[in-house]
Amino acid sequence: MEPMRRTELGILAALFLLAGTACSITVVDPGYVPPPPLAPLDQLEQAALVDAAGYSAGEGVLSFITTDHNVVCSLTSARGEHINLPYEANSFSDPVNNKLATVPVAHCELAAYAKPASGDIKDDCAGTGLGYLGGTALLSPDMASYGECRSGVTQMEAAYGPNGTKSGPLTQLLVLPEGRNIERNGLRCGAYNGGVACGNVSAGVAFFVARDRYELISKATDKPSPAPAALPKTP
C-alpha cells in the first residue's frame, strides 16, 4: 500500500502545481490601445534626467547619440553663428568672435531626415536661394529652427548615412537611452518617439526631429510646424 500512497501524493502535488501555475497566466487584451506619446514639451518636462557627467564631450559641452545612430545632439554654446561642436571644425574659439555674446544652444544633426517646409526656410543662402537643406536643428533659449545652408552632408550622414564610414568621433559618443532627458544651462534634450526633442521648457520653445518628420514648437504661437510628407532626404 505504501507505493500506492506515494503515487497518490505525487498526483495531488502535480495538480496543485498546475493550479498554481494556471493562476499566473497573463491574458493579452486584444482591444488595448497604448496611449499616444507625450507632446515634446511634456516629455521634456516629465521624463527622468540622466547623470550628465558621462556625456561630457569637452569643456561646457554635453553630447549624445541615439540608439539607432540616426541623431547626434550637443548641449553647448554659440557665439553668433559659430557653434562649439566637438565633432566638427568650427570657429567658436576664434579670438575675433570673443566680442560676440555666448549663448547656450542645443544642436542636432541627422543621418536621414525630412525636407524643410518652405515656411521654415529662414536663410536665402547668400542671396542664391539655393542650398538650404534639412538634417540639422538648432535651439536657443527663445527660438528653434530646422535646416541650414550648406553644400555637403552632415557629420551624421558622413558617419551613418547610406554611404557612411561608421568611423570618426561620432562613434565614440554615449547613447542617450529612450525616454531619458539630459540638461545643460536650462535647455533639455530627450530621446523618445523615434527621434529627439530639445527644448527650453520654461519658455515653451522646442523642436522634435526624426527620420521622416520634424516639428518646431512654440507655446507663444501654439502652432507646431510639421515637415511635409516626404521620404528621408539625403543630398
Short mmCIF file of C-alpha atoms in Angstrom, two decimals:
data_model
loop_
_atom_site.label_atom_id
_atom_site.label_comp_id
_atom_site.label_asym_id
_atom_site.label_seq_id
_atom_site.Cartn_x
_atom_site.Cartn_y
_atom_site.Cartn_z
CA MET A 1 0.00 0.00 0.00
CA GLU A 2 2.91 2.34 0.63
CA PRO A 3 3.91 2.73 -3.07
CA MET A 4 0.29 3.48 -4.00
CA ARG A 5 0.08 6.12 -1.28
CA ARG A 6 3.20 7.82 -2.59
CA THR A 7 1.77 7.82 -6.10
CA GLU A 8 -1.45 9.44 -4.88
CA LEU A 9 0.52 12.12 -3.06
CA GLY A 10 2.58 12.75 -6.18
CA ILE A 11 -0.54 13.17 -8.29
CA LEU A 12 -2.04 15.60 -5.79
CA ALA A 13 1.20 17.64 -5.72
CA ALA A 14 1.20 17.83 -9.50
CA LEU A 15 -2.39 19.02 -9.54
CA PHE A 16 -1.63 21.74 -7.00
CA LEU A 17 1.39 22.83 -9.07
CA LEU A 18 -0.71 23.05 -12.23
CA ALA A 19 -3.37 25.04 -10.40
CA GLY A 20 -0.77 27.49 -9.06
CA THR A 21 0.84 27.87 -12.48
CA ALA A 22 -2.52 28.49 -14.14
CA CYS A 23 -3.12 31.46 -11.85
CA SER A 24 -0.02 33.25 -13.24
CA ILE A 25 -1.03 33.14 -16.91
CA THR A 26 -1.29 36.64 -18.44
CA VAL A 27 -4.02 37.20 -20.99
CA VAL A 28 -3.36 39.90 -23.59
CA ASP A 29 -6.28 42.24 -24.14
CA PRO A 30 -6.72 42.42 -27.95
CA GLY A 31 -8.61 45.68 -27.57
CA TYR A 32 -5.86 47.52 -25.66
CA VAL A 33 -4.56 50.63 -27.41
CA PRO A 34 -1.35 52.10 -25.94
CA PRO A 35 -1.52 55.80 -25.11
CA PRO A 36 0.00 58.19 -27.66
CA PRO A 37 3.46 59.63 -26.96
CA LEU A 38 3.59 62.79 -24.91
CA ALA A 39 3.96 66.10 -26.70
CA PRO A 40 7.65 67.14 -26.91
CA LEU A 41 7.48 69.82 -24.21
CA ASP A 42 5.55 67.50 -21.88
CA GLN A 43 8.14 64.76 -22.44
CA LEU A 44 10.99 67.14 -21.67
CA GLU A 45 9.27 68.34 -18.52
CA GLN A 46 8.29 64.93 -17.15
CA ALA A 47 10.95 62.38 -18.19
CA ALA A 48 13.79 61.49 -15.84
CA LEU A 49 17.15 63.23 -16.20
CA VAL A 50 20.33 61.18 -16.65
CA ASP A 51 23.59 61.95 -14.88
CA ALA A 52 25.18 64.39 -17.30
CA ALA A 53 28.75 63.64 -16.16
CA GLY A 54 29.13 60.68 -18.51
CA TYR A 55 28.09 62.72 -21.54
CA SER A 56 30.78 65.38 -21.29
CA ALA A 57 32.40 65.93 -24.69
CA GLY A 58 34.70 68.78 -23.74
CA GLU A 59 34.55 71.88 -21.59
CA GLY A 60 30.95 73.10 -21.41
CA VAL A 61 29.61 70.55 -23.91
CA LEU A 62 27.33 67.53 -23.43
CA SER A 63 26.89 65.24 -26.45
CA PHE A 64 24.97 62.06 -27.15
CA ILE A 65 23.81 59.82 -29.98
CA THR A 66 20.52 57.91 -30.32
CA THR A 67 20.18 54.14 -30.12
CA ASP A 68 19.51 53.84 -33.87
CA HIS A 69 22.52 56.07 -34.66
CA ASN A 70 20.41 58.50 -36.65
CA VAL A 71 20.64 61.61 -34.47
CA VAL A 72 23.55 63.23 -32.65
CA CYS A 73 22.99 66.23 -30.39
CA SER A 74 25.06 68.58 -28.29
CA LEU A 75 24.03 70.89 -25.47
CA THR A 76 26.68 73.52 -25.97
CA SER A 77 27.21 77.26 -26.66
CA ALA A 78 27.22 79.58 -29.66
CA ARG A 79 28.77 82.92 -30.50
CA GLY A 80 26.73 84.36 -33.31
CA GLU A 81 26.55 81.61 -35.95
CA HIS A 82 29.60 79.83 -34.53
CA ILE A 83 28.61 76.73 -32.53
CA ASN A 84 31.02 74.88 -30.26
CA LEU A 85 30.73 71.28 -31.55
CA PRO A 86 33.34 68.69 -30.55
CA TYR A 87 32.93 66.55 -33.68
CA GLU A 88 33.33 69.13 -36.45
CA ALA A 89 35.52 72.10 -37.27
CA ASN A 90 34.17 75.47 -36.10
CA SER A 91 35.27 79.00 -35.27
CA PHE A 92 33.70 79.26 -31.82
CA SER A 93 37.09 79.77 -30.12
CA ASP A 94 38.47 82.17 -32.71
CA PRO A 95 39.56 85.33 -30.80
CA VAL A 96 37.76 87.51 -33.35
CA ASN A 97 34.47 86.05 -32.09
CA ASN A 98 35.12 86.77 -28.43
CA LYS A 99 33.23 90.06 -28.77
CA LEU A 100 30.05 88.12 -29.56
CA ALA A 101 27.70 87.11 -26.76
CA THR A 102 27.96 83.48 -25.68
CA VAL A 103 24.52 81.83 -25.73
CA PRO A 104 23.52 78.30 -24.62
CA VAL A 105 22.18 76.21 -27.51
CA ALA A 106 21.17 72.67 -28.40
CA HIS A 107 22.25 71.45 -31.83
CA CYS A 108 21.30 68.17 -33.55
CA GLU A 109 22.34 66.51 -36.81
CA LEU A 110 20.66 63.59 -38.58
CA ALA A 111 21.81 60.83 -40.92
CA ALA A 112 18.37 60.51 -42.59
CA TYR A 113 15.89 63.36 -42.45
CA ALA A 114 12.92 65.22 -43.91
CA LYS A 115 13.00 68.26 -46.17
CA PRO A 116 12.35 71.63 -44.50
CA ALA A 117 8.91 73.11 -45.13
CA SER A 118 9.00 76.30 -47.18
CA GLY A 119 7.77 78.36 -44.25
CA ASP A 120 10.68 77.20 -42.10
CA ILE A 121 13.42 78.31 -44.50
CA LYS A 122 14.90 81.39 -42.83
CA ASP A 123 18.05 81.96 -44.90
CA ASP A 124 18.48 82.90 -48.56
CA CYS A 125 21.93 81.26 -48.67
CA ALA A 126 23.95 84.33 -49.59
CA GLY A 127 21.23 85.60 -51.89
CA THR A 128 21.12 82.48 -54.05
CA GLY A 129 18.02 80.93 -52.52
CA LEU A 130 19.70 77.56 -53.06
CA GLY A 131 21.31 75.04 -50.77
CA TYR A 132 19.02 75.25 -47.74
CA LEU A 133 18.88 71.64 -46.56
CA GLY A 134 17.32 69.73 -43.69
CA GLY A 135 19.20 67.44 -41.36
CA THR A 136 20.11 69.96 -38.64
CA ALA A 137 18.14 71.62 -35.86
CA LEU A 138 19.12 74.43 -33.52
CA LEU A 139 17.58 75.59 -30.26
CA SER A 140 18.46 78.82 -28.45
CA PRO A 141 16.72 79.97 -25.27
CA ASP A 142 13.95 81.69 -27.25
CA MET A 143 13.89 80.12 -30.73
CA ALA A 144 14.01 76.80 -32.59
CA SER A 145 14.93 76.33 -36.25
CA TYR A 146 15.34 73.47 -38.71
CA GLY A 147 17.79 73.25 -41.62
CA GLU A 148 20.74 75.32 -42.80
CA CYS A 149 22.61 76.50 -45.88
CA ARG A 150 25.33 74.00 -46.80
CA SER A 151 26.84 72.30 -49.81
CA GLY A 152 27.71 68.94 -48.27
CA VAL A 153 26.39 66.27 -45.97
CA THR A 154 26.02 66.44 -42.19
CA GLN A 155 28.59 64.72 -39.98
CA MET A 156 25.93 62.12 -39.20
CA GLU A 157 25.41 61.40 -42.91
CA ALA A 158 29.15 61.03 -43.35
CA ALA A 159 29.33 58.52 -40.50
CA TYR A 160 25.95 56.75 -40.51
CA GLY A 161 24.27 57.61 -43.81
CA PRO A 162 23.86 55.11 -46.68
CA ASN A 163 27.49 55.59 -47.68
CA GLY A 164 28.75 56.35 -44.19
CA THR A 165 32.17 55.33 -42.93
CA LYS A 166 30.95 54.15 -39.50
CA SER A 167 34.09 55.76 -38.11
CA GLY A 168 35.21 59.01 -36.51
CA PRO A 169 34.42 60.91 -33.31
CA LEU A 170 30.66 60.34 -33.51
CA THR A 171 31.16 56.63 -32.94
CA GLN A 172 32.69 57.37 -29.52
CA LEU A 173 29.63 59.15 -28.09
CA LEU A 174 27.38 57.59 -25.46
CA VAL A 175 23.82 56.59 -26.34
CA LEU A 176 21.06 58.51 -24.54
CA PRO A 177 18.50 55.86 -23.51
CA GLU A 178 14.98 56.09 -24.92
CA GLY A 179 12.71 58.09 -22.62
CA ARG A 180 15.52 59.89 -20.78
CA ASN A 181 16.47 63.58 -20.76
CA ILE A 182 19.73 65.45 -20.37
CA GLU A 183 20.04 69.13 -19.36
CA ARG A 184 22.52 72.00 -19.52
CA ASN A 185 22.00 75.71 -18.84
CA GLY A 186 18.21 75.44 -18.84
CA LEU A 187 17.98 73.57 -22.15
CA ARG A 188 16.95 69.90 -22.29
CA CYS A 189 17.14 67.15 -24.89
CA GLY A 190 15.39 63.79 -24.73
CA ALA A 191 15.41 60.65 -26.86
CA TYR A 192 11.87 59.40 -27.46
CA ASN A 193 9.22 58.55 -30.07
CA GLY A 194 11.80 57.54 -32.66
CA GLY A 195 13.78 60.78 -32.53
CA VAL A 196 14.98 63.60 -30.28
CA ALA A 197 13.23 66.57 -28.71
CA CYS A 198 15.17 69.57 -27.41
CA GLY A 199 13.53 72.50 -25.66
CA ASN A 200 13.51 75.35 -23.20
CA VAL A 201 10.60 74.17 -21.07
CA SER A 202 10.20 77.42 -19.15
CA ALA A 203 9.96 79.44 -22.39
CA GLY A 204 7.78 76.91 -24.21
CA VAL A 205 10.14 76.59 -27.19
CA ALA A 206 11.29 73.27 -28.64
CA PHE A 207 11.96 71.15 -31.70
CA PHE A 208 11.48 67.46 -32.45
CA VAL A 209 13.48 65.67 -35.18
CA ALA A 210 13.27 62.13 -36.54
CA ARG A 211 14.00 60.24 -39.76
CA ASP A 212 10.78 61.20 -41.54
CA ARG A 213 9.42 64.23 -39.71
CA TYR A 214 10.18 67.24 -37.57
CA GLU A 215 8.32 69.89 -35.58
CA LEU A 216 9.14 73.40 -34.44
CA ILE A 217 7.15 74.20 -31.31
CA SER A 218 6.36 77.49 -29.61
CA LYS A 219 3.71 77.92 -26.93
CA ALA A 220 3.57 81.61 -27.84
CA THR A 221 2.03 80.78 -31.22
CA ASP A 222 0.79 77.28 -30.38
CA LYS A 223 1.48 76.28 -33.99
CA PRO A 224 3.68 73.19 -34.40
CA SER A 225 5.47 73.11 -37.74
CA PRO A 226 5.39 69.58 -39.20
CA ALA A 227 7.52 68.65 -42.17
CA PRO A 228 5.74 67.94 -45.44
CA ALA A 229 5.11 64.28 -46.19
CA ALA A 230 8.30 63.06 -47.83
CA LEU A 231 10.83 60.30 -47.68
CA PRO A 232 14.03 60.92 -45.67
CA LYS A 233 16.25 63.27 -47.64
CA THR A 234 19.96 62.85 -48.28
CA PRO A 235 21.69 65.33 -50.61
#
